[in-house]
Coordinates of C-alpha atoms and ligand atoms in Angstrom, one line a residue:
Chain A
M1 CA 183.4 179.3 78.6
Y2 CA 180.6 180.8 76.6
S3 CA 180.8 183.8 74.3
E4 CA 179.1 187.1 75.3
K5 CA 176.5 186.5 72.6
V6 CA 175.7 183.1 74.0
M7 CA 175.4 184.5 77.5
D8 CA 173.2 187.3 76.2
H9 CA 170.8 184.9 74.4
F10 CA 170.8 182.6 77.4
K11 CA 170.0 185.3 79.9
N12 CA 167.6 187.2 77.7
P13 CA 166.2 184.6 75.4
R14 CA 164.3 185.9 72.4
N15 CA 161.0 184.4 71.4
M16 CA 160.7 182.1 74.3
G17 CA 157.2 180.6 74.7
E18 CA 154.4 179.0 72.8
I19 CA 152.4 179.9 69.7
E20 CA 148.7 179.3 70.3
N21 CA 147.7 177.7 66.9
P22 CA 151.0 177.1 65.2
Q23 CA 151.3 176.1 61.6
G24 CA 154.1 173.8 62.6
V25 CA 155.6 172.5 65.8
G26 CA 158.5 170.1 66.2
T27 CA 160.2 168.6 69.2
V28 CA 163.6 167.0 69.2
G29 CA 166.0 165.7 71.8
N30 CA 169.4 164.3 72.4
A31 CA 169.1 161.1 74.5
K32 CA 172.7 161.3 75.5
C33 CA 172.7 164.7 77.3
G34 CA 168.9 164.5 77.8
D35 CA 168.2 168.0 76.3
I36 CA 164.9 168.7 74.5
M37 CA 163.9 171.5 72.2
R38 CA 160.5 172.4 70.9
M39 CA 160.0 174.9 68.1
Y40 CA 156.7 176.6 67.1
L41 CA 156.3 178.3 63.7
D42 CA 153.6 180.6 62.5
I43 CA 153.8 180.7 58.7
D44 CA 151.6 182.8 56.4
E45 CA 150.0 181.8 53.1
D46 CA 153.1 182.9 51.1
G47 CA 155.2 180.5 53.1
V48 CA 156.9 183.2 55.1
I49 CA 157.7 182.6 58.8
R50 CA 155.8 185.3 60.6
E51 CA 156.8 184.2 64.1
A52 CA 158.9 181.5 65.7
K53 CA 158.9 180.5 69.4
F54 CA 160.7 177.9 71.4
K55 CA 160.8 176.0 74.6
T56 CA 163.9 174.2 75.7
F57 CA 164.9 171.9 78.5
G58 CA 168.7 172.0 78.4
C59 CA 172.0 173.6 79.0
G60 CA 173.0 177.2 78.5
A61 CA 174.1 176.6 74.9
A62 CA 170.8 174.8 74.1
I63 CA 168.8 177.7 75.3
A64 CA 171.0 180.3 73.5
T65 CA 170.9 178.3 70.2
S66 CA 167.1 178.0 70.3
S67 CA 166.8 181.7 70.9
M68 CA 169.2 182.5 68.0
A69 CA 167.5 180.0 65.7
T70 CA 164.1 181.6 66.2
E71 CA 165.6 185.0 65.4
L72 CA 167.3 183.7 62.3
V73 CA 164.2 182.1 60.8
T74 CA 161.8 184.9 61.5
G75 CA 160.8 186.7 58.3
K76 CA 162.3 184.0 56.1
T77 CA 160.5 181.8 53.6
V78 CA 160.3 178.1 54.4
K79 CA 163.0 177.5 51.7
E80 CA 165.3 180.1 53.2
A81 CA 164.8 178.7 56.7
L82 CA 166.3 175.5 55.5
L83 CA 169.6 177.4 55.1
V84 CA 169.6 178.2 58.9
T85 CA 172.0 175.3 59.7
N86 CA 173.6 174.6 63.0
R87 CA 176.8 176.3 61.6
A88 CA 174.9 179.4 60.9
V89 CA 173.4 179.5 64.4
M90 CA 176.9 178.9 65.9
E91 CA 178.5 181.6 63.8
A92 CA 175.7 184.0 64.8
L93 CA 176.6 183.3 68.4
D94 CA 180.3 183.8 67.9
G95 CA 181.0 180.1 68.4
L96 CA 180.4 177.4 70.9
P97 CA 182.8 175.3 73.0
P98 CA 183.5 171.9 71.3
A99 CA 181.4 169.9 73.7
K100 CA 178.5 172.1 72.9
V101 CA 178.4 171.9 69.2
H102 CA 175.7 169.3 69.3
C103 CA 173.4 171.7 71.1
S104 CA 173.3 173.8 67.9
L105 CA 172.4 170.7 66.0
L106 CA 169.4 170.4 68.2
A107 CA 168.3 173.8 67.1
E108 CA 168.7 173.0 63.4
E109 CA 166.8 169.8 63.8
A110 CA 164.0 171.5 65.8
I111 CA 163.5 173.9 62.9
H112 CA 163.3 171.0 60.5
A113 CA 160.9 169.1 62.7
A114 CA 158.6 172.1 62.9
L115 CA 158.8 172.6 59.1
W116 CA 158.1 169.0 58.5
D117 CA 155.0 169.2 60.7
Y118 CA 153.9 172.3 58.7
A119 CA 154.4 170.5 55.4
N120 CA 152.5 167.5 56.6
R121 CA 149.6 169.6 57.8
H122 CA 149.3 171.3 54.5
G123 CA 150.0 168.3 52.3
I124 CA 153.0 170.0 50.7
V125 CA 156.6 168.8 50.0
I126 CA 159.4 171.1 51.0
E127 CA 162.3 170.4 48.6
G128 CA 165.4 169.4 50.4
L129 CA 163.7 168.7 53.8
K130 CA 164.3 165.3 55.1
E131 CA 162.2 163.6 57.7
P132 CA 163.6 164.8 61.1
V133 CA 164.8 162.4 63.7
E134 CA 163.5 162.5 67.2
D135 CA 166.9 161.9 68.8
I136 CA 169.7 163.9 67.2
E137 CA 172.3 161.4 68.4
E138 CA 171.4 159.5 65.2
L139 CA 172.8 162.4 63.2
E140 CA 176.2 162.6 65.0
Chain B
M1 CA 185.7 190.3 91.8
K2 CA 182.1 190.8 92.9
P3 CA 181.2 189.5 96.4
F4 CA 179.7 186.0 96.1
L5 CA 178.1 183.4 98.3
Y6 CA 180.2 180.3 98.2
L7 CA 178.1 177.1 98.6
D8 CA 180.4 174.7 96.9
N9 CA 182.6 173.5 99.8
A10 CA 182.6 169.9 98.7
A11 CA 184.6 171.1 95.6
T12 CA 187.1 173.0 97.7
T13 CA 187.1 175.3 100.7
Q14 CA 188.5 178.8 101.4
M15 CA 191.8 178.6 103.3
D16 CA 191.5 179.4 106.9
P17 CA 193.5 182.5 107.8
E18 CA 195.3 180.8 110.7
V19 CA 196.2 177.9 108.4
F20 CA 197.7 180.4 106.0
E21 CA 199.7 182.1 108.8
S22 CA 201.1 178.7 109.9
M23 CA 202.3 178.0 106.4
K24 CA 204.0 181.4 105.7
P25 CA 207.4 180.8 107.4
Y26 CA 207.9 177.7 105.3
F27 CA 208.1 179.5 102.0
M28 CA 210.9 182.0 102.6
E29 CA 212.3 181.5 106.0
Y30 CA 212.5 177.7 106.5
Y31 CA 212.9 176.8 102.9
G32 CA 215.4 174.0 103.4
N33 CA 214.9 170.6 101.9
P34 CA 213.8 168.5 104.9
S35 CA 216.0 165.7 103.7
S36 CA 219.2 167.8 104.2
I37 CA 221.5 167.9 107.2
Y38 CA 221.7 171.5 108.2
Q39 CA 219.6 173.3 110.8
V40 CA 217.2 175.1 108.5
A41 CA 216.2 171.7 107.2
Q42 CA 215.8 170.3 110.6
E43 CA 213.1 172.8 111.4
C44 CA 211.3 171.7 108.3
R45 CA 211.6 168.1 109.4
R46 CA 210.2 168.9 112.8
A47 CA 207.3 170.8 111.3
I48 CA 206.4 167.9 109.0
E49 CA 206.4 165.5 112.0
D50 CA 204.2 167.8 114.0
A51 CA 201.8 168.0 111.1
R52 CA 201.9 164.2 110.8
Q53 CA 200.8 163.9 114.4
E54 CA 197.9 166.3 113.9
V55 CA 196.7 164.7 110.7
A56 CA 196.9 161.3 112.4
A57 CA 195.0 162.4 115.5
V58 CA 191.8 163.1 113.5
I59 CA 191.4 159.5 112.6
G60 CA 193.0 157.9 115.7
A61 CA 196.0 156.7 113.7
R62 CA 199.7 156.6 114.7
P63 CA 201.8 159.3 113.1
E64 CA 204.0 156.7 111.4
E65 CA 200.9 155.4 109.6
I66 CA 200.4 158.7 107.7
Y67 CA 202.0 159.1 104.3
F68 CA 201.8 162.5 102.7
T69 CA 200.8 162.7 99.1
S70 CA 199.7 165.4 96.6
G71 CA 196.0 164.9 97.4
G72 CA 193.0 162.6 97.6
S73 CA 193.2 161.3 94.0
E74 CA 196.8 160.3 94.4
S75 CA 196.0 158.5 97.6
D76 CA 193.1 156.6 96.0
N77 CA 195.2 155.6 93.0
W78 CA 198.1 154.5 95.2
A79 CA 196.0 152.6 97.8
I80 CA 194.1 150.6 95.2
Q81 CA 196.9 149.9 92.7
A82 CA 199.3 149.0 95.4
A83 CA 196.9 146.8 97.4
A84 CA 196.0 145.0 94.2
Q85 CA 199.7 144.5 93.3
A86 CA 200.8 143.4 96.7
N87 CA 198.2 140.7 97.0
R88 CA 198.1 139.4 93.4
K89 CA 199.3 136.0 94.5
K90 CA 196.1 135.7 96.6
G91 CA 193.9 136.8 93.8
K92 CA 192.7 139.5 91.4
H93 CA 189.3 140.4 92.7
I94 CA 188.3 143.9 94.1
I95 CA 185.0 145.1 95.6
T96 CA 184.0 148.7 95.4
S97 CA 180.7 150.6 95.0
K98 CA 178.9 152.2 92.1
I99 CA 179.0 155.6 93.7
E100 CA 182.7 156.0 94.3
H101 CA 184.7 159.1 93.2
H102 CA 186.2 158.7 89.7
A103 CA 189.7 158.5 91.3
V104 CA 188.6 155.1 92.6
L105 CA 186.3 154.0 89.7
H106 CA 188.8 154.8 87.0
T107 CA 191.7 153.1 88.9
C108 CA 189.5 150.0 89.2
A109 CA 188.7 150.3 85.5
Y110 CA 192.4 150.5 84.7
L111 CA 193.0 147.4 86.9
E112 CA 190.3 145.6 84.9
T113 CA 192.4 146.0 81.8
Q114 CA 195.3 144.4 83.8
G115 CA 193.3 141.2 84.4
Y116 CA 191.6 142.2 87.7
E117 CA 187.9 141.6 88.3
V118 CA 185.9 144.2 90.0
T119 CA 182.5 143.9 91.7
Y120 CA 180.6 147.2 91.9
L121 CA 178.2 147.2 94.9
D122 CA 174.7 148.6 94.4
V123 CA 173.4 151.3 96.7
D124 CA 169.8 151.8 97.9
E125 CA 167.7 154.8 97.0
Y126 CA 169.5 156.8 99.7
G127 CA 172.9 156.0 98.3
I128 CA 174.0 153.6 101.0
V129 CA 175.8 150.3 100.1
D130 CA 174.1 147.0 100.7
L131 CA 176.0 145.0 103.4
A132 CA 174.4 141.7 102.5
Q133 CA 175.6 142.1 98.9
L134 CA 179.0 143.0 100.2
R135 CA 179.2 139.8 102.2
E136 CA 178.0 137.7 99.2
S137 CA 180.5 139.3 96.9
I138 CA 183.6 138.3 98.9
R139 CA 185.4 135.5 97.3
P140 CA 188.6 133.6 98.2
D141 CA 190.5 135.7 95.7
T142 CA 189.2 139.0 96.9
V143 CA 192.1 141.3 97.8
L144 CA 190.5 144.6 98.5
I145 CA 187.3 146.3 99.5
S146 CA 187.2 150.0 98.7
V147 CA 184.1 151.9 99.8
M148 CA 184.0 155.7 100.4
A149 CA 183.3 157.1 103.8
A150 CA 180.9 159.7 102.5
N151 CA 179.7 160.4 99.0
N152 CA 181.0 163.6 97.3
E153 CA 177.8 164.3 95.4
I154 CA 174.8 163.4 97.6
G155 CA 176.7 163.3 100.9
S156 CA 175.4 159.8 102.0
I157 CA 177.5 158.4 104.8
Q158 CA 178.4 154.7 104.5
P159 CA 178.3 152.1 107.3
I160 CA 182.1 152.1 107.5
A161 CA 182.4 150.3 110.8
E162 CA 180.2 147.5 109.6
I163 CA 182.2 147.2 106.3
G164 CA 185.4 147.2 108.3
K165 CA 184.1 144.4 110.5
I166 CA 183.1 142.3 107.5
A167 CA 186.4 142.9 105.7
R168 CA 188.4 141.9 108.8
E169 CA 186.2 138.8 109.3
Y170 CA 187.2 137.6 105.8
G171 CA 190.8 138.9 106.0
V172 CA 190.4 141.3 103.2
L173 CA 192.1 144.8 103.1
F174 CA 189.7 147.7 103.5
H175 CA 190.3 151.1 101.9
T176 CA 188.1 154.0 102.4
D177 CA 188.1 157.3 100.4
A178 CA 187.5 159.7 103.2
V179 CA 188.2 162.9 101.2
Q180 CA 184.7 164.3 102.0
A181 CA 184.4 162.8 105.5
Y182 CA 187.9 163.5 107.0
G183 CA 187.7 166.3 109.5
H184 CA 183.9 166.6 109.0
I185 CA 182.6 163.6 110.8
P186 CA 184.2 161.3 113.4
L187 CA 186.4 158.6 111.9
D188 CA 188.5 156.1 113.8
V189 CA 190.7 153.6 112.0
E190 CA 190.8 151.3 115.0
A191 CA 187.1 151.2 115.9
M192 CA 186.2 151.1 112.2
Q193 CA 188.9 148.6 111.3
I194 CA 190.1 150.6 108.4
D195 CA 193.4 149.5 106.7
L196 CA 193.8 152.3 104.2
L197 CA 192.3 155.8 104.2
S198 CA 192.6 158.7 101.7
A199 CA 192.2 162.3 102.8
S200 CA 192.9 165.7 101.4
A201 CA 193.7 169.1 103.0
H202 CA 191.8 171.5 100.8
K203 CA 188.4 170.1 101.8
I204 CA 189.0 171.2 105.4
H205 CA 190.2 174.8 104.8
G206 CA 193.7 173.7 104.1
P207 CA 195.9 174.2 101.0
K208 CA 195.4 172.5 97.7
G209 CA 197.9 170.0 96.4
V210 CA 198.4 168.0 99.6
G211 CA 196.8 164.9 101.0
M212 CA 197.6 161.7 102.7
L213 CA 197.2 158.0 102.7
Y214 CA 196.9 156.2 106.0
I215 CA 198.4 152.8 105.8
R216 CA 197.8 150.5 108.8
K217 CA 201.1 149.3 110.4
G218 CA 201.9 145.9 109.0
V219 CA 200.1 146.4 105.7
K220 CA 202.6 146.0 102.9
L221 CA 202.2 148.3 99.9
M222 CA 204.4 149.1 97.0
P223 CA 205.5 152.7 96.6
L224 CA 203.8 154.6 93.8
M225 CA 206.6 157.0 93.4
H226 CA 210.2 155.9 93.3
G227 CA 213.4 157.9 93.6
G228 CA 213.9 159.0 97.2
A229 CA 213.7 157.9 100.9
Q230 CA 211.0 160.3 101.8
E231 CA 207.9 159.0 103.7
R232 CA 209.6 155.9 104.8
R233 CA 210.7 155.1 101.3
K234 CA 207.1 154.8 100.2
R235 CA 206.5 158.1 98.5
A236 CA 209.5 159.7 96.8
G237 CA 209.6 163.4 96.1
T238 CA 210.8 166.5 98.0
H239 CA 208.2 167.2 100.7
N240 CA 205.7 170.0 100.1
V241 CA 206.7 171.5 103.4
P242 CA 204.3 174.5 103.5
G243 CA 201.5 172.3 102.2
I244 CA 202.1 169.7 104.9
V245 CA 202.3 172.3 107.6
G246 CA 199.0 173.8 106.4
F247 CA 197.4 170.3 106.3
G248 CA 198.5 169.9 110.0
A249 CA 197.0 173.2 111.0
A250 CA 193.8 172.5 109.1
A251 CA 193.5 169.1 110.7
R252 CA 194.0 170.6 114.1
R253 CA 191.3 173.2 113.4
A254 CA 188.9 170.6 112.0
Q255 CA 189.4 168.3 114.9
A256 CA 188.9 171.0 117.6
G257 CA 185.8 172.4 115.9
M258 CA 184.2 169.2 114.6
Q259 CA 181.4 168.8 117.1
E260 CA 180.3 172.3 117.0
A261 CA 180.5 172.5 113.2
M262 CA 178.6 169.3 112.8
E263 CA 175.7 170.6 114.9
R264 CA 175.6 174.0 113.4
Q265 CA 176.0 172.9 109.8
S266 CA 173.5 170.1 110.0
R267 CA 170.9 172.5 111.5
L268 CA 171.5 174.9 108.6
R269 CA 171.5 172.0 106.1
D270 CA 168.1 170.8 107.3
Y271 CA 166.8 174.3 107.3
V272 CA 167.7 174.9 103.7
I273 CA 166.5 171.5 102.6
G274 CA 163.2 172.2 104.4
R275 CA 162.7 175.6 102.8
I276 CA 163.4 174.2 99.3
E277 CA 161.1 171.2 99.8
T278 CA 158.2 173.3 101.1
E279 CA 158.6 176.4 98.8
I280 CA 159.7 174.9 95.5
P281 CA 157.4 172.4 93.9
F282 CA 158.8 169.1 92.4
A283 CA 162.0 169.3 94.4
I284 CA 163.4 165.9 95.4
L285 CA 166.1 165.4 98.1
N286 CA 168.9 163.1 97.1
G287 CA 170.7 161.0 99.6
H288 CA 169.7 160.1 103.1
R289 CA 167.9 162.6 105.4
T290 CA 170.1 162.0 108.4
K291 CA 172.9 159.7 107.3
R292 CA 174.4 162.5 105.3
L293 CA 177.4 164.9 105.6
P294 CA 176.5 167.9 107.8
N295 CA 177.3 170.4 105.1
N296 CA 175.6 168.7 102.1
A297 CA 172.2 169.5 100.6
H298 CA 171.5 167.8 97.2
I299 CA 168.3 168.3 95.3
C300 CA 166.8 167.5 92.0
F301 CA 164.4 169.9 90.5
R302 CA 162.1 168.2 88.0
F303 CA 161.7 169.7 84.4
I304 CA 164.8 171.7 84.5
E305 CA 168.5 171.2 83.6
G306 CA 171.4 171.8 85.9
E307 CA 173.8 173.8 83.9
S308 CA 171.3 176.6 83.1
M309 CA 170.4 176.6 86.8
L310 CA 174.1 177.0 87.8
I311 CA 174.8 179.8 85.3
L312 CA 171.8 181.7 86.6
L313 CA 172.8 181.1 90.2
D314 CA 176.3 182.4 89.3
E315 CA 174.6 185.5 87.9
A316 CA 172.9 186.0 91.2
G317 CA 176.3 185.7 92.9
I318 CA 175.9 182.1 94.2
C319 CA 178.5 179.4 93.6
A320 CA 177.0 175.9 93.6
S321 CA 177.4 172.8 91.6
S322 CA 175.4 170.1 89.9
G323 CA 175.8 166.5 89.1
S324 CA 174.5 167.4 85.7
A325 CA 175.9 166.2 82.5
C326 CA 176.6 169.5 80.8
T327 CA 178.8 170.9 83.5
S328 CA 181.3 168.1 83.9
G329 CA 182.3 168.0 80.2
S330 CA 180.9 164.5 79.8
L331 CA 177.3 164.5 78.7
D332 CA 176.2 161.5 80.8
P333 CA 174.2 162.3 83.9
S334 CA 175.9 161.6 87.3
H335 CA 176.7 158.0 88.0
V336 CA 175.7 158.5 91.6
L337 CA 172.2 159.8 90.7
L338 CA 171.7 156.9 88.3
A339 CA 172.8 154.5 91.0
I340 CA 170.2 155.7 93.4
G341 CA 167.6 155.2 90.7
R342 CA 166.9 158.7 89.4
P343 CA 165.8 158.6 85.8
H344 CA 168.0 160.6 83.3
E345 CA 165.8 163.6 82.9
I346 CA 165.4 164.1 86.7
A347 CA 169.1 163.5 87.3
H348 CA 169.9 166.4 84.9
G349 CA 168.2 168.9 87.1
S350 CA 170.4 168.4 90.2
L351 CA 171.9 171.0 92.5
R352 CA 174.5 170.5 95.2
L353 CA 174.8 173.1 98.0
T354 CA 177.7 172.5 100.4
L355 CA 178.1 174.7 103.4
S356 CA 180.9 175.9 105.6
D357 CA 181.2 177.6 108.9
A358 CA 181.1 180.9 107.1
V359 CA 177.6 180.4 105.8
T360 CA 174.7 181.9 107.7
K361 CA 171.0 181.4 107.8
E362 CA 170.5 184.7 106.1
D363 CA 172.9 183.6 103.3
L364 CA 170.7 180.6 102.8
D365 CA 167.5 182.6 102.8
G366 CA 169.0 184.7 100.0
A367 CA 170.0 181.6 98.1
V368 CA 166.5 180.0 98.4
E369 CA 164.9 183.3 97.2
A370 CA 167.2 183.4 94.2
L371 CA 166.6 179.7 93.5
K372 CA 162.9 180.1 93.6
G373 CA 163.0 182.6 90.8
I374 CA 165.5 180.7 88.7
V375 CA 163.6 177.4 88.9
A376 CA 160.3 179.1 88.0
R377 CA 162.0 180.9 85.1
L378 CA 163.6 177.7 83.7
R379 CA 160.3 175.7 84.1
D380 CA 158.6 178.4 82.2
M381 CA 161.0 177.6 79.3
S382 CA 160.8 173.9 79.7
P383 CA 158.9 171.8 77.2
L384 CA 158.8 169.0 79.8
Y385 CA 157.0 171.2 82.2
E386 CA 154.6 172.3 79.5
D387 CA 153.8 168.7 78.7
Y388 CA 153.3 167.9 82.3
L389 CA 150.9 170.8 82.8
K390 CA 148.9 169.8 79.7
K391 CA 148.7 166.3 80.9
Q392 CA 147.4 167.5 84.3
Q393 CA 144.7 169.5 82.5
E394 CA 143.7 166.6 80.4
D395 CA 143.5 164.3 83.3
A396 CA 141.4 166.8 85.2
Y397 CA 139.1 167.1 82.2
V398 CA 138.6 163.3 81.9
Q399 CA 137.6 163.2 85.5
Ligands
FES401 S1 174.6 169.6 76.4 FE1 173.2 168.6 75.0 S2 172.0 170.2 74.2 FE2 173.5 171.2 75.4

């Protein structure tokens, strides 16, 4: 039911783990399926994401989308990272089964939550970034 | 296909080679329609009646009380809808439990849209229905009690004889979904005062697509299928002759080997549960320790989610299942695990291993080893586990 890319990222997740003193960290969940995703970002003075790491409690698609999302945001500026939408993550994974689309939404929202935390810590406003929700069901 | 270890015998079983042999002549040799008059059809009729006898013997029923169907779900649908229909003058109240198979629960939900009222009995933390609550729930307009013999997820065995006794005392029909129990544990429709019982062939190493409904003699039920005189005019449709023959052979096999299989499988079940409980931290057994199907081990692993666990087990060549949301297409956690009081996040990390005679202790040792690695790996990835460890550290620091 999963594409080869999804299986690859699920079995060999990239950037799994924690960042010691992250510039931003965000946790989001989906109360309905119970899955939870946490994203850590290390961002340099120029606002470039040096490193992204994740931890996920969830299904195969949730783990694969977290892994892909960390790959996609690494090396990007904060502004560019906002363009890493759930669609972008899904496309990079060659698609997800319909029941699993929400898992990619979790990944998008986890990035936003981590960026929001980063902005708060540094007292800056990231244009176009809305306050993230804790439970992504509210978005669906 | 790569070799694999099959630990999902509650989902379906591998067909027994002898069962398969018994079916073979009824595809190409004796292919007559059993309702026809010529000799090749007569042989089919005879084979069906032999099978009926063998299927009946497993539950102490008379052959004429067995009605062949397409499987457990059809039997459940038929029993409940027809019992409700037949007694609607008496009332429109049905009692069932919260942990029934969806074939029962969804049929009840359908009847609710048709003006019936349904009481869903609670179960205790082991997944066993509350007899006092059953008694209190019976009303003058109650027409049916439907409680499964053994649960398909957590394997808990219900007090069927006691339920039968209560039902008889109040003059209410009693149906039991015995799809998981039939041929696995002793059942007796007389001693247990069962009026209607559903069973299926493919859970006892028989073919898929055939099952039966036992209807106690004297119980009047509407047919579910119309259009033919088969099955004493109650279930129209040309007989699935090879399937029915296979069901008979599987029933005979199950009956003959039941005692030995129960002893062997429950030993292995307790062995695998024991190893998991001692060697994998935060593992919680679901269901009752002894009042459970001999082949069922069902465990929740805290901090991890079921689907990821199943995919990794599959990678390791092990077929198992989970009551987890993500696997079943619906996202909600298992209604059975919620009914026994497991919180959502724990219910998500559940694993069901169901054994057969083919499974050995060495197989289970291999499965436990694989599982240990998989659980550790997923916990390593889990933000819930991270939070738990941090909290442990903080608590230790405070002290
Ligand atoms: S099923 Fe909800 S995140 Fe995958």
